[in-house]
Amino acid sequence: MFSSVQSYDWDCGFACAEMVLRALGMPSHQCSLDRLRQLLPSTSVTSIWTVDLAYVLNKCGARFRFLTTTVSVDPTAYEAEPFYKPTLDSDAKRVNDLFARAKSEKIAIEHRSLSDSELIQLLKPKGDKSSSSSASS
């Protein structure tokens, strides 16, 4: 089991990405928080969005599926949040651009959510073929 300590209040996504990459066998020096920050598609960023992490994971060679119900920034969803308020306009432009460029960067984005039964299947131990019919979708 790997653990990672955030350096800032905004880099929880990096900490999660580091733990996942280490669990997949990547040496710690290749996926340290500092290294992952260097792989960001934009510089001077202090708010990390999920699409930023998709670009970072892609640069690390990780295979993943990126599912999202929102393929852009909805400013009305974040305008009241003190954390996002100072950079929301610039973040919206940057993040929307990343979504627009994703296909050309070989990052597939699925515009949907994950159902309960799909999540249960993903969390089962390897080799477990039991049914998840009791889960709702």
Short mmCIF file of N, CA, C and O in Angstrom, two decimals:
data_model
loop_
_atom_site.label_atom_id
_atom_site.label_comp_id
_atom_site.label_asym_id
_atom_site.label_seq_id
_atom_site.Cartn_x
_atom_site.Cartn_y
_atom_site.Cartn_z
N MET A 1 0.84 -1.17 0.00
CA MET A 1 0.00 0.00 0.00
C MET A 1 0.89 1.24 0.00
O MET A 1 1.80 1.35 0.79
N PHE A 2 0.58 2.16 -0.89
CA PHE A 2 1.36 3.37 -1.00
C PHE A 2 0.57 4.54 -0.43
O PHE A 2 -0.65 4.57 -0.51
N SER A 3 1.27 5.51 0.10
CA SER A 3 0.60 6.73 0.55
C SER A 3 1.37 7.92 0.01
O SER A 3 2.54 7.83 -0.34
N SER A 4 0.68 9.03 -0.07
CA SER A 4 1.27 10.26 -0.57
C SER A 4 0.70 11.41 0.24
O SER A 4 -0.48 11.42 0.57
N VAL A 5 1.54 12.36 0.57
CA VAL A 5 1.10 13.52 1.35
C VAL A 5 1.03 14.72 0.41
O VAL A 5 1.99 15.03 -0.30
N GLN A 6 -0.11 15.38 0.43
CA GLN A 6 -0.27 16.58 -0.38
C GLN A 6 0.72 17.65 0.05
O GLN A 6 1.01 17.79 1.23
N SER A 7 1.19 18.41 -0.93
CA SER A 7 2.06 19.55 -0.63
C SER A 7 1.25 20.83 -0.45
O SER A 7 1.67 21.73 0.26
N TYR A 8 0.12 20.92 -1.13
CA TYR A 8 -0.73 22.10 -1.11
C TYR A 8 -2.18 21.66 -0.93
O TYR A 8 -2.50 20.49 -1.13
N ASP A 9 -3.05 22.60 -0.63
CA ASP A 9 -4.46 22.24 -0.48
C ASP A 9 -5.13 21.92 -1.81
O ASP A 9 -6.22 21.38 -1.84
N TRP A 10 -4.48 22.21 -2.91
CA TRP A 10 -5.07 21.99 -4.23
C TRP A 10 -4.52 20.77 -4.96
O TRP A 10 -4.90 20.53 -6.11
N ASP A 11 -3.63 20.00 -4.37
CA ASP A 11 -3.03 18.91 -5.15
C ASP A 11 -3.43 17.50 -4.69
O ASP A 11 -2.69 16.55 -4.83
N CYS A 12 -4.67 17.35 -4.21
CA CYS A 12 -5.15 16.02 -3.81
C CYS A 12 -5.21 15.09 -5.02
O CYS A 12 -4.95 13.89 -4.91
N GLY A 13 -5.52 15.62 -6.19
CA GLY A 13 -5.55 14.80 -7.41
C GLY A 13 -4.18 14.25 -7.73
O GLY A 13 -4.04 13.09 -8.15
N PHE A 14 -3.15 15.07 -7.55
CA PHE A 14 -1.78 14.59 -7.77
C PHE A 14 -1.43 13.48 -6.80
O PHE A 14 -0.80 12.49 -7.17
N ALA A 15 -1.81 13.64 -5.54
CA ALA A 15 -1.51 12.62 -4.53
C ALA A 15 -2.19 11.30 -4.91
O ALA A 15 -1.57 10.24 -4.82
N CYS A 16 -3.42 11.37 -5.36
CA CYS A 16 -4.13 10.16 -5.79
C CYS A 16 -3.45 9.55 -7.02
O CYS A 16 -3.27 8.33 -7.10
N ALA A 17 -3.08 10.39 -7.98
CA ALA A 17 -2.42 9.89 -9.20
C ALA A 17 -1.09 9.22 -8.84
O ALA A 17 -0.75 8.17 -9.39
N GLU A 18 -0.34 9.82 -7.92
CA GLU A 18 0.93 9.22 -7.52
C GLU A 18 0.71 7.83 -6.92
O GLU A 18 1.41 6.88 -7.25
N MET A 19 -0.28 7.70 -6.05
CA MET A 19 -0.54 6.41 -5.42
C MET A 19 -0.96 5.36 -6.45
O MET A 19 -0.52 4.22 -6.40
N VAL A 20 -1.79 5.75 -7.40
CA VAL A 20 -2.23 4.83 -8.45
C VAL A 20 -1.04 4.40 -9.31
O VAL A 20 -0.84 3.21 -9.58
N LEU A 21 -0.24 5.36 -9.73
CA LEU A 21 0.92 5.03 -10.58
C LEU A 21 1.91 4.12 -9.85
O LEU A 21 2.45 3.18 -10.43
N ARG A 22 2.12 4.38 -8.58
CA ARG A 22 3.03 3.51 -7.80
C ARG A 22 2.44 2.12 -7.66
O ARG A 22 3.16 1.12 -7.75
N ALA A 23 1.13 2.02 -7.45
CA ALA A 23 0.49 0.71 -7.35
C ALA A 23 0.58 -0.04 -8.67
O ALA A 23 0.63 -1.28 -8.68
N LEU A 24 0.65 0.68 -9.77
CA LEU A 24 0.81 0.06 -11.08
C LEU A 24 2.25 -0.31 -11.40
O LEU A 24 2.54 -0.85 -12.46
N GLY A 25 3.17 0.02 -10.48
CA GLY A 25 4.56 -0.38 -10.65
C GLY A 25 5.52 0.69 -11.08
O GLY A 25 6.70 0.42 -11.32
N MET A 26 5.06 1.93 -11.21
CA MET A 26 5.97 3.01 -11.61
C MET A 26 6.87 3.37 -10.43
O MET A 26 6.39 3.54 -9.31
N PRO A 27 8.17 3.48 -10.68
CA PRO A 27 9.09 3.88 -9.59
C PRO A 27 8.72 5.25 -9.03
O PRO A 27 8.29 6.14 -9.77
N SER A 28 8.90 5.41 -7.73
CA SER A 28 8.47 6.64 -7.06
C SER A 28 9.12 7.89 -7.65
O SER A 28 8.49 8.94 -7.70
N HIS A 29 10.37 7.81 -8.10
CA HIS A 29 11.01 9.01 -8.64
C HIS A 29 10.40 9.45 -9.97
O HIS A 29 10.55 10.60 -10.36
N GLN A 30 9.68 8.55 -10.64
CA GLN A 30 9.04 8.90 -11.92
C GLN A 30 7.64 9.46 -11.73
O GLN A 30 7.07 10.01 -12.67
N CYS A 31 7.08 9.30 -10.53
CA CYS A 31 5.71 9.78 -10.32
C CYS A 31 5.57 10.56 -9.02
O CYS A 31 4.48 10.61 -8.45
N SER A 32 6.64 11.18 -8.58
CA SER A 32 6.56 12.01 -7.37
C SER A 32 5.64 13.20 -7.66
O SER A 32 5.38 13.54 -8.81
N LEU A 33 5.17 13.83 -6.61
CA LEU A 33 4.30 14.99 -6.80
C LEU A 33 4.99 16.07 -7.63
O LEU A 33 4.37 16.67 -8.51
N ASP A 34 6.27 16.31 -7.36
CA ASP A 34 7.01 17.31 -8.14
C ASP A 34 7.06 16.92 -9.61
O ASP A 34 6.87 17.76 -10.49
N ARG A 35 7.32 15.66 -9.88
CA ARG A 35 7.39 15.18 -11.27
C ARG A 35 6.03 15.30 -11.96
O ARG A 35 5.94 15.73 -13.11
N LEU A 36 4.97 14.93 -11.26
CA LEU A 36 3.63 15.02 -11.85
C LEU A 36 3.27 16.47 -12.15
O LEU A 36 2.68 16.76 -13.20
N ARG A 37 3.64 17.39 -11.27
CA ARG A 37 3.37 18.82 -11.52
C ARG A 37 4.08 19.29 -12.79
O ARG A 37 3.56 20.12 -13.53
N GLN A 38 5.29 18.76 -13.04
CA GLN A 38 6.04 19.13 -14.25
C GLN A 38 5.33 18.66 -15.52
O GLN A 38 5.56 19.21 -16.60
N LEU A 39 4.49 17.65 -15.40
CA LEU A 39 3.80 17.09 -16.57
C LEU A 39 2.48 17.79 -16.88
O LEU A 39 1.81 17.44 -17.85
N LEU A 40 2.11 18.78 -16.07
CA LEU A 40 0.87 19.50 -16.33
C LEU A 40 0.89 20.12 -17.72
O LEU A 40 1.92 20.63 -18.16
N PRO A 41 -0.25 20.11 -18.40
CA PRO A 41 -0.28 20.72 -19.73
C PRO A 41 -0.17 22.23 -19.71
O PRO A 41 0.11 22.86 -20.72
N SER A 42 -0.38 22.85 -18.55
CA SER A 42 -0.26 24.31 -18.42
C SER A 42 0.65 24.62 -17.24
O SER A 42 0.72 23.87 -16.28
N THR A 43 1.32 25.74 -17.31
CA THR A 43 2.21 26.14 -16.21
C THR A 43 1.49 27.11 -15.28
O THR A 43 0.45 27.67 -15.63
N SER A 44 2.04 27.31 -14.13
CA SER A 44 1.52 28.24 -13.13
C SER A 44 0.06 27.95 -12.76
O SER A 44 -0.75 28.85 -12.63
N VAL A 45 -0.25 26.69 -12.60
CA VAL A 45 -1.60 26.29 -12.25
C VAL A 45 -1.66 25.95 -10.77
O VAL A 45 -0.82 25.24 -10.26
N THR A 46 -2.66 26.49 -10.10
CA THR A 46 -2.84 26.16 -8.68
C THR A 46 -4.21 25.57 -8.40
O THR A 46 -4.55 25.35 -7.25
N SER A 47 -4.98 25.34 -9.41
CA SER A 47 -6.22 24.58 -9.25
C SER A 47 -6.20 23.48 -10.32
O SER A 47 -6.08 23.76 -11.50
N ILE A 48 -6.26 22.27 -9.84
CA ILE A 48 -6.16 21.12 -10.73
C ILE A 48 -7.56 20.57 -10.99
O ILE A 48 -8.30 20.29 -10.05
N TRP A 49 -7.87 20.41 -12.25
CA TRP A 49 -9.15 19.85 -12.66
C TRP A 49 -8.90 18.42 -13.14
O TRP A 49 -7.79 18.05 -13.49
N THR A 50 -9.94 17.63 -13.19
CA THR A 50 -9.79 16.23 -13.57
C THR A 50 -9.15 16.08 -14.94
O THR A 50 -8.33 15.19 -15.15
N VAL A 51 -9.47 16.96 -15.86
CA VAL A 51 -8.89 16.86 -17.19
C VAL A 51 -7.37 17.09 -17.14
O VAL A 51 -6.62 16.50 -17.92
N ASP A 52 -6.89 17.91 -16.21
CA ASP A 52 -5.44 18.07 -16.02
C ASP A 52 -4.82 16.72 -15.67
O ASP A 52 -3.77 16.34 -16.20
N LEU A 53 -5.47 15.99 -14.76
CA LEU A 53 -4.95 14.68 -14.35
C LEU A 53 -4.97 13.69 -15.50
O LEU A 53 -4.08 12.85 -15.61
N ALA A 54 -5.96 13.78 -16.36
CA ALA A 54 -6.01 12.89 -17.53
C ALA A 54 -4.78 13.13 -18.42
O ALA A 54 -4.16 12.17 -18.89
N TYR A 55 -4.41 14.37 -18.61
CA TYR A 55 -3.21 14.68 -19.41
C TYR A 55 -1.96 14.14 -18.74
O TYR A 55 -1.08 13.58 -19.39
N VAL A 56 -1.87 14.30 -17.43
CA VAL A 56 -0.70 13.82 -16.69
C VAL A 56 -0.61 12.30 -16.76
O VAL A 56 0.46 11.74 -17.04
N LEU A 57 -1.72 11.61 -16.50
CA LEU A 57 -1.72 10.14 -16.56
C LEU A 57 -1.37 9.66 -17.97
O LEU A 57 -0.64 8.67 -18.14
N ASN A 58 -1.86 10.35 -18.97
CA ASN A 58 -1.55 10.00 -20.35
C ASN A 58 -0.05 10.13 -20.62
O ASN A 58 0.57 9.24 -21.23
N LYS A 59 0.56 11.19 -20.14
CA LYS A 59 2.01 11.39 -20.31
C LYS A 59 2.82 10.33 -19.57
O LYS A 59 3.94 10.02 -19.95
N CYS A 60 2.23 9.78 -18.50
CA CYS A 60 2.91 8.72 -17.74
C CYS A 60 2.70 7.34 -18.37
O CYS A 60 3.24 6.35 -17.89
N GLY A 61 1.92 7.28 -19.42
CA GLY A 61 1.69 6.01 -20.10
C GLY A 61 0.63 5.13 -19.44
O GLY A 61 0.51 3.95 -19.78
N ALA A 62 -0.14 5.69 -18.52
CA ALA A 62 -1.19 4.91 -17.86
C ALA A 62 -2.37 4.71 -18.79
O ALA A 62 -2.74 5.61 -19.53
N ARG A 63 -2.93 3.51 -18.74
CA ARG A 63 -4.18 3.24 -19.47
C ARG A 63 -5.32 3.54 -18.51
O ARG A 63 -5.33 3.09 -17.37
N PHE A 64 -6.28 4.31 -18.97
CA PHE A 64 -7.39 4.69 -18.11
C PHE A 64 -8.59 5.06 -18.96
O PHE A 64 -8.46 5.26 -20.17
N ARG A 65 -9.73 5.10 -18.33
CA ARG A 65 -10.95 5.59 -18.96
C ARG A 65 -11.35 6.86 -18.22
O ARG A 65 -11.39 6.88 -17.00
N PHE A 66 -11.62 7.91 -18.96
CA PHE A 66 -12.01 9.19 -18.37
C PHE A 66 -13.49 9.39 -18.66
O PHE A 66 -13.89 9.67 -19.77
N LEU A 67 -14.30 9.20 -17.62
CA LEU A 67 -15.73 9.40 -17.72
C LEU A 67 -16.09 10.68 -16.99
O LEU A 67 -15.62 10.91 -15.87
N THR A 68 -16.91 11.51 -17.60
CA THR A 68 -17.33 12.75 -16.96
C THR A 68 -18.71 13.14 -17.46
O THR A 68 -19.04 12.87 -18.62
N THR A 69 -19.49 13.72 -16.60
CA THR A 69 -20.80 14.21 -17.03
C THR A 69 -20.71 15.65 -17.52
O THR A 69 -21.67 16.17 -18.07
N THR A 70 -19.56 16.28 -17.32
CA THR A 70 -19.37 17.67 -17.73
C THR A 70 -18.08 17.78 -18.54
O THR A 70 -17.01 17.55 -18.01
N VAL A 71 -18.21 18.13 -19.81
CA VAL A 71 -17.02 18.23 -20.67
C VAL A 71 -16.62 19.70 -20.88
O VAL A 71 -16.11 20.07 -21.93
N SER A 72 -16.86 20.48 -19.87
CA SER A 72 -16.45 21.88 -19.88
C SER A 72 -16.58 22.39 -18.44
O SER A 72 -17.03 21.66 -17.56
N VAL A 73 -16.19 23.62 -18.23
CA VAL A 73 -16.35 24.24 -16.91
C VAL A 73 -17.69 24.97 -16.91
O VAL A 73 -17.96 25.79 -17.79
N ASP A 74 -18.49 24.67 -15.93
CA ASP A 74 -19.74 25.39 -15.73
C ASP A 74 -19.48 26.42 -14.63
O ASP A 74 -19.50 26.08 -13.44
N PRO A 75 -19.21 27.67 -15.00
CA PRO A 75 -18.85 28.68 -14.00
C PRO A 75 -19.90 28.83 -12.89
O PRO A 75 -19.56 29.09 -11.75
N THR A 76 -21.17 28.64 -13.21
CA THR A 76 -22.21 28.81 -12.19
C THR A 76 -22.10 27.76 -11.10
O THR A 76 -22.53 27.99 -9.97
N ALA A 77 -21.49 26.62 -11.40
CA ALA A 77 -21.34 25.56 -10.40
C ALA A 77 -20.21 25.87 -9.42
O ALA A 77 -20.17 25.29 -8.34
N TYR A 78 -19.31 26.76 -9.79
CA TYR A 78 -18.13 27.02 -8.96
C TYR A 78 -17.97 28.47 -8.51
O TYR A 78 -17.12 28.77 -7.69
N GLU A 79 -18.78 29.37 -9.04
CA GLU A 79 -18.57 30.80 -8.76
C GLU A 79 -18.70 31.17 -7.29
O GLU A 79 -18.10 32.15 -6.85
N ALA A 80 -19.43 30.40 -6.51
CA ALA A 80 -19.58 30.72 -5.09
C ALA A 80 -18.50 30.06 -4.23
O ALA A 80 -18.42 30.33 -3.03
N GLU A 81 -17.67 29.21 -4.82
CA GLU A 81 -16.63 28.51 -4.07
C GLU A 81 -15.40 29.41 -3.93
O GLU A 81 -14.78 29.79 -4.93
N PRO A 82 -15.02 29.75 -2.71
CA PRO A 82 -13.88 30.65 -2.50
C PRO A 82 -12.58 30.14 -3.14
O PRO A 82 -11.79 30.93 -3.64
N PHE A 83 -12.39 28.82 -3.15
CA PHE A 83 -11.15 28.27 -3.72
C PHE A 83 -11.03 28.58 -5.21
O PHE A 83 -9.97 28.92 -5.70
N TYR A 84 -12.14 28.45 -5.95
CA TYR A 84 -12.10 28.63 -7.41
C TYR A 84 -12.28 30.08 -7.85
O TYR A 84 -11.87 30.45 -8.95
N LYS A 85 -12.91 30.88 -7.02
CA LYS A 85 -13.29 32.24 -7.42
C LYS A 85 -12.17 33.07 -8.05
O LYS A 85 -12.37 33.67 -9.10
N PRO A 86 -10.97 33.14 -7.46
CA PRO A 86 -9.93 34.01 -8.02
C PRO A 86 -9.46 33.61 -9.43
O PRO A 86 -8.99 34.46 -10.18
N THR A 87 -9.57 32.34 -9.77
CA THR A 87 -9.02 31.88 -11.05
C THR A 87 -10.07 31.26 -11.97
O THR A 87 -9.72 30.68 -12.99
N LEU A 88 -11.35 31.40 -11.62
CA LEU A 88 -12.38 30.69 -12.37
C LEU A 88 -12.42 31.06 -13.85
O LEU A 88 -12.51 30.19 -14.71
N ASP A 89 -12.30 32.33 -14.17
CA ASP A 89 -12.35 32.73 -15.58
C ASP A 89 -11.18 32.14 -16.37
O ASP A 89 -11.37 31.58 -17.45
N SER A 90 -9.97 32.26 -15.84
CA SER A 90 -8.81 31.71 -16.55
C SER A 90 -8.84 30.18 -16.55
O SER A 90 -8.48 29.55 -17.53
N ASP A 91 -9.30 29.59 -15.43
CA ASP A 91 -9.43 28.12 -15.39
C ASP A 91 -10.42 27.64 -16.44
O ASP A 91 -10.18 26.65 -17.13
N ALA A 92 -11.55 28.33 -16.57
CA ALA A 92 -12.58 27.92 -17.53
C ALA A 92 -12.01 27.90 -18.95
O ALA A 92 -12.19 26.93 -19.69
N LYS A 93 -11.29 28.94 -19.31
CA LYS A 93 -10.69 29.00 -20.66
C LYS A 93 -9.68 27.86 -20.84
O LYS A 93 -9.69 27.15 -21.84
N ARG A 94 -8.81 27.68 -19.86
CA ARG A 94 -7.76 26.65 -19.93
C ARG A 94 -8.35 25.25 -19.97
O ARG A 94 -7.98 24.43 -20.82
N VAL A 95 -9.28 24.97 -19.08
CA VAL A 95 -9.88 23.63 -18.98
C VAL A 95 -10.71 23.32 -20.22
O VAL A 95 -10.63 22.21 -20.77
N ASN A 96 -11.48 24.27 -20.69
CA ASN A 96 -12.27 24.05 -21.90
C ASN A 96 -11.36 23.77 -23.10
O ASN A 96 -11.67 22.93 -23.95
N ASP A 97 -10.22 24.44 -23.15
CA ASP A 97 -9.24 24.19 -24.21
C ASP A 97 -8.68 22.76 -24.10
O ASP A 97 -8.51 22.07 -25.10
N LEU A 98 -8.40 22.30 -22.87
CA LEU A 98 -7.90 20.93 -22.68
C LEU A 98 -8.92 19.91 -23.15
O LEU A 98 -8.57 18.91 -23.79
N PHE A 99 -10.18 20.12 -22.82
CA PHE A 99 -11.22 19.22 -23.31
C PHE A 99 -11.27 19.22 -24.83
O PHE A 99 -11.37 18.16 -25.45
N ALA A 100 -11.16 20.39 -25.43
CA ALA A 100 -11.22 20.49 -26.89
C ALA A 100 -10.04 19.79 -27.57
O ALA A 100 -10.19 19.20 -28.64
N ARG A 101 -8.86 19.84 -26.95
CA ARG A 101 -7.66 19.23 -27.53
C ARG A 101 -7.49 17.76 -27.18
O ARG A 101 -6.60 17.09 -27.73
N ALA A 102 -8.27 17.23 -26.28
CA ALA A 102 -8.05 15.88 -25.74
C ALA A 102 -7.96 14.82 -26.83
O ALA A 102 -7.05 13.98 -26.81
N LYS A 103 -8.85 14.82 -27.78
CA LYS A 103 -8.85 13.79 -28.82
C LYS A 103 -7.54 13.80 -29.60
O LYS A 103 -6.96 12.76 -29.87
N SER A 104 -7.03 14.99 -29.92
CA SER A 104 -5.77 15.08 -30.67
C SER A 104 -4.58 14.63 -29.83
O SER A 104 -3.54 14.27 -30.36
N GLU A 105 -4.75 14.62 -28.50
CA GLU A 105 -3.70 14.16 -27.59
C GLU A 105 -3.88 12.68 -27.23
O GLU A 105 -3.22 12.17 -26.34
N LYS A 106 -4.82 12.03 -27.92
CA LYS A 106 -5.12 10.60 -27.69
C LYS A 106 -5.68 10.34 -26.29
O LYS A 106 -5.40 9.32 -25.68
N ILE A 107 -6.47 11.28 -25.80
CA ILE A 107 -7.17 11.13 -24.53
C ILE A 107 -8.65 11.01 -24.85
O ILE A 107 -9.27 11.98 -25.31
N ALA A 108 -9.19 9.82 -24.65
CA ALA A 108 -10.60 9.59 -24.92
C ALA A 108 -11.43 10.02 -23.72
O ALA A 108 -11.15 9.63 -22.59
N ILE A 109 -12.42 10.83 -23.98
CA ILE A 109 -13.30 11.29 -22.92
C ILE A 109 -14.70 10.75 -23.20
O ILE A 109 -15.25 10.97 -24.28
N GLU A 110 -15.23 10.03 -22.23
CA GLU A 110 -16.58 9.49 -22.35
C GLU A 110 -17.53 10.40 -21.58
O GLU A 110 -17.36 10.58 -20.38
N HIS A 111 -18.49 10.96 -22.28
CA HIS A 111 -19.43 11.89 -21.68
C HIS A 111 -20.57 11.10 -21.04
O HIS A 111 -21.66 10.97 -21.60
N ARG A 112 -20.29 10.56 -19.86
CA ARG A 112 -21.28 9.78 -19.12
C ARG A 112 -20.78 9.52 -17.71
O ARG A 112 -19.62 9.77 -17.40
N SER A 113 -21.66 9.00 -16.89
CA SER A 113 -21.26 8.62 -15.53
C SER A 113 -21.10 7.11 -15.47
O SER A 113 -21.47 6.39 -16.39
N LEU A 114 -20.56 6.66 -14.39
CA LEU A 114 -20.35 5.24 -14.14
C LEU A 114 -21.54 4.74 -13.32
O LEU A 114 -21.86 5.33 -12.29
N SER A 115 -22.16 3.67 -13.77
CA SER A 115 -23.31 3.14 -13.02
C SER A 115 -22.83 2.42 -11.77
O SER A 115 -21.65 2.05 -11.66
N ASP A 116 -23.73 2.21 -10.84
CA ASP A 116 -23.40 1.49 -9.61
C ASP A 116 -22.84 0.11 -9.93
O ASP A 116 -21.84 -0.32 -9.36
N SER A 117 -23.50 -0.61 -10.85
CA SER A 117 -23.06 -1.97 -11.16
C SER A 117 -21.69 -1.97 -11.83
O SER A 117 -20.87 -2.85 -11.57
N GLU A 118 -21.40 -0.97 -12.67
CA GLU A 118 -20.07 -0.88 -13.28
C GLU A 118 -19.00 -0.63 -12.22
O GLU A 118 -17.92 -1.21 -12.26
N LEU A 119 -19.30 0.24 -11.26
CA LEU A 119 -18.36 0.52 -10.19
C LEU A 119 -18.10 -0.74 -9.36
O LEU A 119 -16.96 -1.06 -9.04
N ILE A 120 -19.14 -1.46 -9.04
CA ILE A 120 -18.98 -2.70 -8.27
C ILE A 120 -18.10 -3.68 -9.03
O ILE A 120 -17.20 -4.30 -8.44
N GLN A 121 -18.30 -3.81 -10.32
CA GLN A 121 -17.47 -4.72 -11.13
C GLN A 121 -16.00 -4.30 -11.10
O GLN A 121 -15.11 -5.13 -11.02
N LEU A 122 -15.75 -3.00 -11.16
CA LEU A 122 -14.37 -2.52 -11.14
C LEU A 122 -13.68 -2.77 -9.80
O LEU A 122 -12.47 -2.93 -9.75
N LEU A 123 -14.45 -2.79 -8.73
CA LEU A 123 -13.87 -2.94 -7.40
C LEU A 123 -13.73 -4.39 -6.95
O LEU A 123 -13.11 -4.65 -5.93
N LYS A 124 -14.26 -5.31 -7.72
CA LYS A 124 -14.15 -6.72 -7.35
C LYS A 124 -12.72 -7.22 -7.54
O LYS A 124 -12.02 -6.79 -8.46
N PRO A 125 -12.31 -8.16 -6.70
CA PRO A 125 -10.98 -8.76 -6.89
C PRO A 125 -10.89 -9.46 -8.24
O PRO A 125 -11.90 -9.93 -8.78
N LYS A 126 -9.69 -9.52 -8.79
CA LYS A 126 -9.48 -10.21 -10.07
C LYS A 126 -9.98 -11.64 -9.95
O LYS A 126 -9.76 -12.30 -8.95
N GLY A 127 -10.64 -12.10 -10.99
CA GLY A 127 -11.13 -13.48 -11.02
C GLY A 127 -12.52 -13.64 -10.43
O GLY A 127 -13.14 -14.67 -10.60
N ASP A 128 -13.03 -12.65 -9.71
CA ASP A 128 -14.36 -12.74 -9.12
C ASP A 128 -15.39 -12.45 -10.22
O ASP A 128 -15.46 -11.37 -10.75
N LYS A 129 -16.17 -13.45 -10.56
CA LYS A 129 -17.15 -13.32 -11.65
C LYS A 129 -18.57 -13.25 -11.10
O LYS A 129 -19.52 -13.40 -11.86
N SER A 130 -18.72 -13.05 -9.79
CA SER A 130 -20.07 -13.06 -9.22
C SER A 130 -20.89 -11.90 -9.78
O SER A 130 -20.38 -10.86 -10.15
N SER A 131 -22.19 -12.09 -9.80
CA SER A 131 -23.11 -11.13 -10.37
C SER A 131 -23.30 -9.94 -9.43
O SER A 131 -23.19 -10.07 -8.21
N SER A 132 -23.63 -8.82 -9.99
CA SER A 132 -23.90 -7.63 -9.18
C SER A 132 -25.34 -7.18 -9.42
O SER A 132 -25.63 -6.00 -9.44
N SER A 133 -26.25 -8.13 -9.60
CA SER A 133 -27.63 -7.81 -9.95
C SER A 133 -28.37 -7.05 -8.86
O SER A 133 -29.37 -6.42 -9.10
N SER A 134 -27.86 -7.09 -7.63
CA SER A 134 -28.54 -6.37 -6.56
C SER A 134 -28.22 -4.88 -6.57
O SER A 134 -28.87 -4.10 -5.90
N ALA A 135 -27.24 -4.48 -7.36
CA ALA A 135 -26.87 -3.06 -7.43
C ALA A 135 -27.79 -2.33 -8.41
O ALA A 135 -28.18 -2.87 -9.42
N SER A 136 -28.11 -1.12 -8.08
CA SER A 136 -28.93 -0.33 -9.00
C SER A 136 -28.03 0.43 -9.96
O SER A 136 -26.88 0.70 -9.67
N SER A 137 -28.56 0.81 -11.09
CA SER A 137 -27.80 1.55 -12.09
C SER A 137 -28.12 3.00 -12.04
O SER A 137 -29.13 3.46 -11.74
#
